[in-house]
mmCIF file of C-alpha atoms in Angstrom:
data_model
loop_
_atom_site.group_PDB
_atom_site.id
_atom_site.type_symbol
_atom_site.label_atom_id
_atom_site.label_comp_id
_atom_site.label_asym_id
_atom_site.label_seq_id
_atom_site.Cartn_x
_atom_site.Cartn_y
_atom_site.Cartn_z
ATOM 1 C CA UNK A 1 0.000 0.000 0.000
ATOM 2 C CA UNK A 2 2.630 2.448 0.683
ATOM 3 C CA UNK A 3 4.024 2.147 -2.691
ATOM 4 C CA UNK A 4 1.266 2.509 -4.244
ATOM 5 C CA UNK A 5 0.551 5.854 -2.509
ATOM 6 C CA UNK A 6 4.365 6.842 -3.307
ATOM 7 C CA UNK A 7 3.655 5.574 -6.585
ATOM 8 C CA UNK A 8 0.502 8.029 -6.759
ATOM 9 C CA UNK A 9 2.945 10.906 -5.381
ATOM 10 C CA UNK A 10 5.273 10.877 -7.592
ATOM 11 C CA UNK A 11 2.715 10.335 -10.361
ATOM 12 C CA UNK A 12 1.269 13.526 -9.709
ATOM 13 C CA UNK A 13 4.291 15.942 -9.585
ATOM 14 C CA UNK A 14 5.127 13.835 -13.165
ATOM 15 C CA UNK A 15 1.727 14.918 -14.457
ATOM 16 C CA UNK A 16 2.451 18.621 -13.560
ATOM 17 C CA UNK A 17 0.628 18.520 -9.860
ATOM 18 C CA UNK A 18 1.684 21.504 -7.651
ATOM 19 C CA UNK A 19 2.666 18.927 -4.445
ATOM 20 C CA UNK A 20 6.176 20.275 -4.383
ATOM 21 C CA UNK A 21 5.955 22.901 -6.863
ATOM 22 C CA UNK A 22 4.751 25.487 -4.933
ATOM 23 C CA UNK A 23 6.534 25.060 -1.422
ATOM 24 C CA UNK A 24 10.281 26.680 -3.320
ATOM 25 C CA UNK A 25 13.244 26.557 -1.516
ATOM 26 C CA UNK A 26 14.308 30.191 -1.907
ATOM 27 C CA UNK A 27 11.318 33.032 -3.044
ATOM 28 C CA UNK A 28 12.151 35.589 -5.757
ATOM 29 C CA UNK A 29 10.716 39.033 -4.572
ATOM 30 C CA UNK A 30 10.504 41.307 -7.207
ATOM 31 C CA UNK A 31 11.216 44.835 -5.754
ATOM 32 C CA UNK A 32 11.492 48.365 -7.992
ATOM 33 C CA UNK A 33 13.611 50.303 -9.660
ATOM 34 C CA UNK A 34 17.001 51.272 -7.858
ATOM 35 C CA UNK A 35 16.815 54.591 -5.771
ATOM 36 C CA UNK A 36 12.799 54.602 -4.735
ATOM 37 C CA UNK A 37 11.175 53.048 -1.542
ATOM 38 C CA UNK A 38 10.494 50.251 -3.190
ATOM 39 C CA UNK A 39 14.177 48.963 -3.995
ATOM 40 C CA UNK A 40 15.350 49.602 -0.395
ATOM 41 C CA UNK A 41 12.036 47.754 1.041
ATOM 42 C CA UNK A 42 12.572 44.777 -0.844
ATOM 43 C CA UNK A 43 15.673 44.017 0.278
ATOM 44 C CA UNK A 44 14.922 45.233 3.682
ATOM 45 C CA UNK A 45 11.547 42.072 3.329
ATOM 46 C CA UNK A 46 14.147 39.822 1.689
ATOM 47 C CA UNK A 47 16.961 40.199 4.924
ATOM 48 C CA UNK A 48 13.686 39.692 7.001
ATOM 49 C CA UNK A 49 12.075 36.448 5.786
ATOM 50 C CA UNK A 50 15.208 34.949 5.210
ATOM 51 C CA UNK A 51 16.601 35.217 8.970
ATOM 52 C CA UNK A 52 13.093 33.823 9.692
ATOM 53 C CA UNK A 53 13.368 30.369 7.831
ATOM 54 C CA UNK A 54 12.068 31.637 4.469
ATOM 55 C CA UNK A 55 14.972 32.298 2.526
ATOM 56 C CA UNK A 56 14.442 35.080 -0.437
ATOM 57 C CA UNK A 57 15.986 37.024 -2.789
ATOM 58 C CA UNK A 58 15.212 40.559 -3.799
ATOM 59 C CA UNK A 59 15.440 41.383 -7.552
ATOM 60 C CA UNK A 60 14.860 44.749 -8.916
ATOM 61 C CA UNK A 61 11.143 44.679 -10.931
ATOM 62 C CA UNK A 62 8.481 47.373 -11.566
ATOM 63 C CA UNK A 63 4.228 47.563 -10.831
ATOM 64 C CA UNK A 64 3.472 46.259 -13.847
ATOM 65 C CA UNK A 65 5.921 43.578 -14.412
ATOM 66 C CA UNK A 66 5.759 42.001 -10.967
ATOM 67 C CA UNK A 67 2.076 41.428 -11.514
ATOM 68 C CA UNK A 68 2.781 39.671 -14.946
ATOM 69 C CA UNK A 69 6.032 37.363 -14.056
ATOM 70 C CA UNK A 70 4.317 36.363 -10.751
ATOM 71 C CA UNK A 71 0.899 35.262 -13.564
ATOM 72 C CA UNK A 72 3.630 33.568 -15.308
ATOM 73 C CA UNK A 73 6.023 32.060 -12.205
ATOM 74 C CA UNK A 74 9.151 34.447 -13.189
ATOM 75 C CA UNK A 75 8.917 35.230 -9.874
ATOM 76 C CA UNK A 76 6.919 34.672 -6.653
ATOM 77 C CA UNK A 77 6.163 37.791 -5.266
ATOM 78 C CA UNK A 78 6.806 41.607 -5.675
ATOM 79 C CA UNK A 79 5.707 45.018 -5.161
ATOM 80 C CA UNK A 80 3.042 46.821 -7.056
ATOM 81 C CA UNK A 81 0.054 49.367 -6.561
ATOM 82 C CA UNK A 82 -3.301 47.740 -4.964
ATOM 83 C CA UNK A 83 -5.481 49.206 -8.330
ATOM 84 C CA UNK A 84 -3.542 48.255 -10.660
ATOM 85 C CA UNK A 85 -3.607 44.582 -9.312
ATOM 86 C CA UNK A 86 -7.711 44.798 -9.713
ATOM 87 C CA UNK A 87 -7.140 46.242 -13.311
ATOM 88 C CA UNK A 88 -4.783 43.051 -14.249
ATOM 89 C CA UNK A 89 -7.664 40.836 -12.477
ATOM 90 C CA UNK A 90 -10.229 42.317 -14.073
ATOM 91 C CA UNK A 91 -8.595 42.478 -17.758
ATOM 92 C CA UNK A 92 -9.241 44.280 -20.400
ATOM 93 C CA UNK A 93 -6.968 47.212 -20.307
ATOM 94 C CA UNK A 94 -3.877 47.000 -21.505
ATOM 95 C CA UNK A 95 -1.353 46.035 -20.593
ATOM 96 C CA UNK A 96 -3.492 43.749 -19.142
ATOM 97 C CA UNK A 97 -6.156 43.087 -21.848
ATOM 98 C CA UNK A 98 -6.579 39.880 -20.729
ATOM 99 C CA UNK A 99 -6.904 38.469 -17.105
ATOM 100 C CA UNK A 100 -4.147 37.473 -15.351
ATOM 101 C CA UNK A 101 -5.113 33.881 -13.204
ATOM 102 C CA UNK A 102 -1.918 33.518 -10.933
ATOM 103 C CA UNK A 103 -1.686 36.409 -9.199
ATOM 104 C CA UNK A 104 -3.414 37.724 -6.303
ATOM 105 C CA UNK A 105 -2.644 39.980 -3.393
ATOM 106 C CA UNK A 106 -0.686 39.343 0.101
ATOM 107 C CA UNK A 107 -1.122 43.002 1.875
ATOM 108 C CA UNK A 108 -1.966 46.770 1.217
ATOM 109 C CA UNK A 109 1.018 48.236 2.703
ATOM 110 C CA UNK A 110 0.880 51.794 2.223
ATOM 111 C CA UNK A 111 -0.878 54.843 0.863
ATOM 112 C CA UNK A 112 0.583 55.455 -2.469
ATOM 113 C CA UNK A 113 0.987 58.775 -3.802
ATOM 114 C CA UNK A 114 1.387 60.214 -7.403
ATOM 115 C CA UNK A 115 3.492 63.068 -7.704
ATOM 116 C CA UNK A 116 3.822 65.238 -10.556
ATOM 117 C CA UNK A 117 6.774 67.861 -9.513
ATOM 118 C CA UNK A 118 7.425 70.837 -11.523
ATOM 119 C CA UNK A 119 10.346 73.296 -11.751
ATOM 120 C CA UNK A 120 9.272 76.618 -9.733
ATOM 121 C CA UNK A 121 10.751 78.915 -12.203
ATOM 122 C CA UNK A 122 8.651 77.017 -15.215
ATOM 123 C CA UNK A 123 5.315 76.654 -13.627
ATOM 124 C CA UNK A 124 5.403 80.745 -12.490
ATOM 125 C CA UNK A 125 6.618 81.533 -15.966
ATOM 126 C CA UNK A 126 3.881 79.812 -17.585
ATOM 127 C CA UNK A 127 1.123 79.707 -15.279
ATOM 128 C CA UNK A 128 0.878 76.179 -13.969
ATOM 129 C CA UNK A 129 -0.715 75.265 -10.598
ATOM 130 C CA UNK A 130 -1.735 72.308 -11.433
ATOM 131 C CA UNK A 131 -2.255 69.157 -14.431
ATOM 132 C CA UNK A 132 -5.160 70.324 -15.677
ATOM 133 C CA UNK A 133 -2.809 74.038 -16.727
ATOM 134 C CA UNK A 134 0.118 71.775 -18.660
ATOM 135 C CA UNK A 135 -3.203 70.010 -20.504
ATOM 136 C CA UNK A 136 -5.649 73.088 -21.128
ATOM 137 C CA UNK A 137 -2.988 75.097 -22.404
ATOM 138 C CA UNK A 138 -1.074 72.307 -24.598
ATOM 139 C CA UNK A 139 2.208 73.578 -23.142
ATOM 140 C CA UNK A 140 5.676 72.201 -24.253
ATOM 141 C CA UNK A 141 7.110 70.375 -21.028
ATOM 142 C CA UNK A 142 9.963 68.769 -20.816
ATOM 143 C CA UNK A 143 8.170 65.915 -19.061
ATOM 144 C CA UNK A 144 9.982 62.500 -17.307
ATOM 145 C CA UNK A 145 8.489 59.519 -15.277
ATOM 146 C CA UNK A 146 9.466 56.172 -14.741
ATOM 147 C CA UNK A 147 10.441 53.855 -17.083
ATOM 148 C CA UNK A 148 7.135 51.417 -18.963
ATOM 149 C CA UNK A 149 6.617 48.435 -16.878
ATOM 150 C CA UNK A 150 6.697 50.486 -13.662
ATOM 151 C CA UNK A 151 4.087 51.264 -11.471
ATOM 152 C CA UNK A 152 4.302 54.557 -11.425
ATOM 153 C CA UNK A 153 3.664 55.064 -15.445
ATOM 154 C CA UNK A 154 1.260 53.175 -15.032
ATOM 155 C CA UNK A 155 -0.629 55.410 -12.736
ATOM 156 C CA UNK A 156 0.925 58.411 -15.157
ATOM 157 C CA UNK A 157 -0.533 56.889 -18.516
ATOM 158 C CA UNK A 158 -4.008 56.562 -16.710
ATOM 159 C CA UNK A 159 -3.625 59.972 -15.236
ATOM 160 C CA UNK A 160 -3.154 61.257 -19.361
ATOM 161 C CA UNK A 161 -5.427 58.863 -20.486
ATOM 162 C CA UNK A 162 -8.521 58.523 -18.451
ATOM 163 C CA UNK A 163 -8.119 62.396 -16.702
ATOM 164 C CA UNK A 164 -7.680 63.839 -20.208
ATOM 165 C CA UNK A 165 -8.131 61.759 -22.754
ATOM 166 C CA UNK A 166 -5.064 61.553 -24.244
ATOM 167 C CA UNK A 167 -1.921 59.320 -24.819
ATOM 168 C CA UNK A 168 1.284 61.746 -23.100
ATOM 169 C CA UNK A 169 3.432 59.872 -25.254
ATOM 170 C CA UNK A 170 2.264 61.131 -28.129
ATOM 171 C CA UNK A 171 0.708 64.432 -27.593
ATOM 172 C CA UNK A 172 3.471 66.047 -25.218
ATOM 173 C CA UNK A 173 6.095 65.593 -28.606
ATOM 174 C CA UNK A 174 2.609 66.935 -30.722
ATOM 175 C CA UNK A 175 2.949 70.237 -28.248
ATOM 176 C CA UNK A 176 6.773 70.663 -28.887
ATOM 177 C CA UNK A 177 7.980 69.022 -25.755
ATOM 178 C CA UNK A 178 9.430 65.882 -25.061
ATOM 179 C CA UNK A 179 9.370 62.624 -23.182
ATOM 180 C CA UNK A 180 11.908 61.023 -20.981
ATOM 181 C CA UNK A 181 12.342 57.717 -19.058
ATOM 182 C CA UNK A 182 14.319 57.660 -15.924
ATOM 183 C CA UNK A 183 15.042 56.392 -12.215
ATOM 184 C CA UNK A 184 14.128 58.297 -9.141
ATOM 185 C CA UNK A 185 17.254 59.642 -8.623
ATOM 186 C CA UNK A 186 18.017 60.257 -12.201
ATOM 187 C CA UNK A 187 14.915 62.021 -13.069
ATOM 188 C CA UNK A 188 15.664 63.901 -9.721
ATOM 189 C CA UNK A 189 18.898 65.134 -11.433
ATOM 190 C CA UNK A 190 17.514 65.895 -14.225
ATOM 191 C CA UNK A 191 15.190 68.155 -12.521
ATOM 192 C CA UNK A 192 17.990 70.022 -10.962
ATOM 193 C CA UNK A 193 19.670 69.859 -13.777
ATOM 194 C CA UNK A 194 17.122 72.151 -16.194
ATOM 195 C CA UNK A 195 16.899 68.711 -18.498
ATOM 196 C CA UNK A 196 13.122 68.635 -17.155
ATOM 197 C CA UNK A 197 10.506 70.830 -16.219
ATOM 198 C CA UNK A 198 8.075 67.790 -14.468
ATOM 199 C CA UNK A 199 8.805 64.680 -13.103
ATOM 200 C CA UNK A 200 5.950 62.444 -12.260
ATOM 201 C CA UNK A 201 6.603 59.242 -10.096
ATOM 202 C CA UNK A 202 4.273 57.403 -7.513
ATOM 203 C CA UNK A 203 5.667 56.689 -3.830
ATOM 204 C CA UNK A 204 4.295 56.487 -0.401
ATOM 205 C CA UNK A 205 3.324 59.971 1.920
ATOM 206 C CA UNK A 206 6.414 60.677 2.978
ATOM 207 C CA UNK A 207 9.193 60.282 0.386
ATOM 208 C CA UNK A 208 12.985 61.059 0.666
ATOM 209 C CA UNK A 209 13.212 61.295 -2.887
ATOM 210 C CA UNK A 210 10.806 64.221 -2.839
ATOM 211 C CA UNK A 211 12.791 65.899 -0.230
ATOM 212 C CA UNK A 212 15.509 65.339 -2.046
ATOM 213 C CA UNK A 213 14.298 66.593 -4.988
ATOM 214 C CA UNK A 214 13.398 70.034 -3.148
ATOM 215 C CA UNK A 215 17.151 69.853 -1.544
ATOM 216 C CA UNK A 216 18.352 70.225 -4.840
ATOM 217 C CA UNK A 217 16.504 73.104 -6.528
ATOM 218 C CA UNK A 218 12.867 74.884 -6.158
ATOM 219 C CA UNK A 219 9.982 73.302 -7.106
ATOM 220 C CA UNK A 220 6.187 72.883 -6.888
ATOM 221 C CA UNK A 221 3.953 70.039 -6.491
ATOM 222 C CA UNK A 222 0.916 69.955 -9.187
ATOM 223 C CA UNK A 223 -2.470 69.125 -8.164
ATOM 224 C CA UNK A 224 -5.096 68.191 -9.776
ATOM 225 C CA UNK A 225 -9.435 68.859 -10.168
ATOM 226 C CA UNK A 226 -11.462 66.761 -8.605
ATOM 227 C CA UNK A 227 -13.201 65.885 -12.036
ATOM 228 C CA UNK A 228 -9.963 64.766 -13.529
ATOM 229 C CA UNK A 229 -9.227 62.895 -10.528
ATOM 230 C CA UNK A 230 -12.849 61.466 -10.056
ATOM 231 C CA UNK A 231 -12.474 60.213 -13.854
ATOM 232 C CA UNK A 232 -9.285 58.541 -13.056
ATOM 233 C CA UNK A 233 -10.583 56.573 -9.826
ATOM 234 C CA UNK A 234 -13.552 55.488 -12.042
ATOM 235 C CA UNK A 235 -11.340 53.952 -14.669
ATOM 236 C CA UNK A 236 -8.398 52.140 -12.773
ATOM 237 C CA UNK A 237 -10.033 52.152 -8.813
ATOM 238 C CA UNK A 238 -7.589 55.139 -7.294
ATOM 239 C CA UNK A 239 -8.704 57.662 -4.913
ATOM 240 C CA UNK A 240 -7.690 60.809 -3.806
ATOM 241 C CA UNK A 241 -5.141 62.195 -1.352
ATOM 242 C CA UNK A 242 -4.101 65.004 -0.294
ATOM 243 C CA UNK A 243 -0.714 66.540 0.192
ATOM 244 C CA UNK A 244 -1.307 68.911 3.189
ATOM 245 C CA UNK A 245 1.483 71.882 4.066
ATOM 246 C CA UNK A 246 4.231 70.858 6.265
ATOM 247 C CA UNK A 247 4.656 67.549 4.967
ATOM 248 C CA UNK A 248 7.043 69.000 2.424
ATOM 249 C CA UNK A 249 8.672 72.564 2.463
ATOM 250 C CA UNK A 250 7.425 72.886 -1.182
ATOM 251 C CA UNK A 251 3.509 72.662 0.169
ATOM 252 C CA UNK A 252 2.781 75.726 2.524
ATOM 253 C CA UNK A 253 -0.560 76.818 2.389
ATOM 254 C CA UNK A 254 -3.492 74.872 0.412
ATOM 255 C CA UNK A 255 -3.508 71.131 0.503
ATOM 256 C CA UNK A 256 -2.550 69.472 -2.815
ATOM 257 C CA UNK A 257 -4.955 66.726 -4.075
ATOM 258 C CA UNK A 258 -3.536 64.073 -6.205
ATOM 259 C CA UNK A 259 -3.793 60.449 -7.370
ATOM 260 C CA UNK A 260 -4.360 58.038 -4.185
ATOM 261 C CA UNK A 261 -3.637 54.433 -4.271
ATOM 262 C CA UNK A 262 -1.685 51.602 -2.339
ATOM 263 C CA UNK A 263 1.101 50.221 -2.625
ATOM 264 C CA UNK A 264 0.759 46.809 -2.107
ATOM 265 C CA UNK A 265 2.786 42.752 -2.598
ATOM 266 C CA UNK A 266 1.319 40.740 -5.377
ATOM 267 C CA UNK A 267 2.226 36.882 -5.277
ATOM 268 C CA UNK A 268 1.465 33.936 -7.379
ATOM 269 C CA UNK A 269 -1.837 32.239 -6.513
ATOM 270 C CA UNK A 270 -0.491 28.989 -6.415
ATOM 271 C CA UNK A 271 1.802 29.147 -3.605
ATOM 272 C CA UNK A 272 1.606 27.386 -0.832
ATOM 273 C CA UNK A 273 -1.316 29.004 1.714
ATOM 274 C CA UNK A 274 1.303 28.588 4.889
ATOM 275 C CA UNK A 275 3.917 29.863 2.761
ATOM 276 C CA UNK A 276 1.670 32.774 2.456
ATOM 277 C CA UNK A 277 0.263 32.929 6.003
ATOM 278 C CA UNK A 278 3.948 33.187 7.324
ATOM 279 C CA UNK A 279 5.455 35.731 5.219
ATOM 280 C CA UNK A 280 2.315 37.892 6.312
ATOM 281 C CA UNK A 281 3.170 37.016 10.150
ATOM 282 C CA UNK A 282 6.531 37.767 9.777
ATOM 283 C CA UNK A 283 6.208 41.088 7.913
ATOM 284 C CA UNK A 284 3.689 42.232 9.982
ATOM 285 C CA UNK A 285 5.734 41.064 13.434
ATOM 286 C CA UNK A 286 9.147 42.809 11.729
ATOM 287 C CA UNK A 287 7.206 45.940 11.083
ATOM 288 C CA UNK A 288 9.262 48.166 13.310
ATOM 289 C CA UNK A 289 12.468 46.439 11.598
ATOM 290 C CA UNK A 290 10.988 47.284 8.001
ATOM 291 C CA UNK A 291 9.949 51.113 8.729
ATOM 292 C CA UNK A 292 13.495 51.700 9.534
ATOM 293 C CA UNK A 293 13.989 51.261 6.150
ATOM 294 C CA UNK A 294 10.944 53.055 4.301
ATOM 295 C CA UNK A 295 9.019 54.595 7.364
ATOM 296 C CA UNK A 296 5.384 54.407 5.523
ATOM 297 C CA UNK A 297 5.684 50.546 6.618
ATOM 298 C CA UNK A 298 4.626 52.203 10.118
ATOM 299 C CA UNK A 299 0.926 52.203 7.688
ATOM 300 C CA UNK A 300 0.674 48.740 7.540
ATOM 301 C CA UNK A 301 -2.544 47.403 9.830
ATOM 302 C CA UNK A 302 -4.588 44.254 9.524
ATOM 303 C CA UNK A 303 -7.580 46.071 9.014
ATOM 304 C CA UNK A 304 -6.637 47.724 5.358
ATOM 305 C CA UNK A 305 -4.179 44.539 4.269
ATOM 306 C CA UNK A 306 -6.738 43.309 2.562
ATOM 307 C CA UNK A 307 -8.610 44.782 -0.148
ATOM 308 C CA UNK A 308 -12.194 44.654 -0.845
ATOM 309 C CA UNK A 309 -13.995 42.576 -3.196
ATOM 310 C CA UNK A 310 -13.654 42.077 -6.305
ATOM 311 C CA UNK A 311 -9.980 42.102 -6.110
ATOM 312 C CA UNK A 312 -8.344 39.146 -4.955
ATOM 313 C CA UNK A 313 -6.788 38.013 -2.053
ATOM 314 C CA UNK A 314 -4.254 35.279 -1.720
ATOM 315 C CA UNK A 315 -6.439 32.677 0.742
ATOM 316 C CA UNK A 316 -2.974 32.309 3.205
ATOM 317 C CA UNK A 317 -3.305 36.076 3.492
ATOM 318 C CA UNK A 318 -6.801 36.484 4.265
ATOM 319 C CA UNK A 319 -6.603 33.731 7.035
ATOM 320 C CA UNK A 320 -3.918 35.356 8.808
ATOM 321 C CA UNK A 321 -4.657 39.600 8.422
ATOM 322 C CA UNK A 322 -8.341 37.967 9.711
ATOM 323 C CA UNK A 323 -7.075 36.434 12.299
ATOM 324 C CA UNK A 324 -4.972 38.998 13.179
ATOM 325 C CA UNK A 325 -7.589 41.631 13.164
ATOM 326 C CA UNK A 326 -9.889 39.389 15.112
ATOM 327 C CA UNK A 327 -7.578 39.269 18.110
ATOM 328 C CA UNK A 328 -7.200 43.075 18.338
#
């Protein structure tokens, strides 16, 4: 009898069964781009679960293509923003015109904020206090966000495309401006630099690189109307947040309303449910440890680490932020 059971065993993982499959022996997180919160999270995660019997390595990886090469196992979990996960569920836009089927969220983290930052000395010469000016008036910006395949233009695209109706890529050159693809830190210089007049990124609340940014030369933070922002949050599930004065030295009277969202871990469906219950146990029990390294961690509560319906929740998560929140 018992080798006939090993027999069955082994017959399964032959026929493609997930017995073993998805129980690996080291994770791949897939982080961000090097210089944002992102990159210096994931490795901070990756340090984490490995000293706690869960040995992982942190890649480098971006919103979008953390959702799609955790659909297709390239990797097991990674960082991305909490709507655009529903979009890639949902299908039908692209980059996700069809639904993804392996990938499905662990925890909301943190508030996620799009920023579009502008020169000083451009948006007073030309008028701009907010998107909707650069748009209405067709101006010709020197404009730079993250690289495709990141979350952040992501967010951007939608921004241009479901705010305004309009594809950036195209209709910024159309206006006599241009388009440029960067990191955090190199957008940043090229901010200081003159080589831009707006850099758009998303991030959490409170960002170094956006203190950096104003360490290095004057500049403004561009808000958006609540139509525009309203049309966004209809399209892709975003809300909106406010920047209020005192966060940064660049807000100092009104508060700023931009693009709100989450920034949250995507991971394959088919791991293993008490692969997925421990990471979340560990994370959440390392917290302090991980807001050392991007303080919006502090954000992270059982109560908003899962999403709400329709978007979907890895079944290891959901029995331990429940559980978690129960006991509280």
């Amino acid at each position: 009898m018992k080798k006939f059971l090993a027999f069955c065993a082994l017959a399964s993982v032959l026929a493609g069964g997930t017995a073993f499959a998805d129980k690996p022996a080291q994770l791949r997180f897939m982080a961000g781009p090097p210089g944002g919160n992102w990159f210096a999270l994931g490795g901070a995660l990756a340090d984490l679960w490995t000293a706690n019997d869960q040995p992982t390595t942190s890649i480098s990886g971006g919103g979008v293509s953390n959702i799609i090469n955790a659909d297709r196992n390239k990797g097991d979990l990674g960082f991305s923003n909490t709507s655009m996960v529903a979009v890639a569920q949902k299908g039908g836009c692209a980059p996700f015109n069809e639904p993804v089927k392996n990938a499905s969220i662990l925890a909301n983290l943190y508030t996620q904020y799009t920023y579009f930052i502008a020169r000083k000395d451009f948006a007073e010469k030309n008028g701009i206090k907010t998107v909707n000016d650069i748009v209405a008036k067709k101006i010709p910006i020197r404009f730079g966000t993250l690289k495709t395949g990141s979350g952040s233009e992501f967010v951007v695209n939608a921004v241009f495309r479901d705010g305004f109706g309009i594809d950036y890529r195209k209709a910024i050159p159309e206006w006599g401006g241009s388009v440029e693809y960067a990191s955090y830190s190199g957008g940043a210089d090229l901010l200081a630099d003159n080589h831009l007049d707006v850099f758009a990124f998303s991030v959490g609340k409170v960002a170094s690189i956006v203190m950096q940014i104003e360490s290095q030369t004057d500049v403004v933070i561009l808000g958006m109307e609540q139509e525009t922002l309203d049309k966004i949050g209809a399209a892709i599930g975003t809300t909106t947040f406010t920047v209020d004065p005192g966060i940064y030295k660049s807000v100092t009277k009104d508060p700023v309303k931009v693009v709100g969202d989450y920034t949250c871990i995507v991971v394959r469906s088919d791991l293993d449910d008490d692969v997925v219950y421990n990471l979340c146990k560990t994370m959440y029990e390392g917290q302090d440890v991980l807001a050392k390294a991007v303080v919006d961690m502090k954000e992270l509560n059982p109560k908003t680490a899962v999403p709400p319906a329709p978007i979907i929740t890895h079944p290891g998560a959901v029995k331990y932020w429940q559980e978690v929140s129960a006991s509280k």
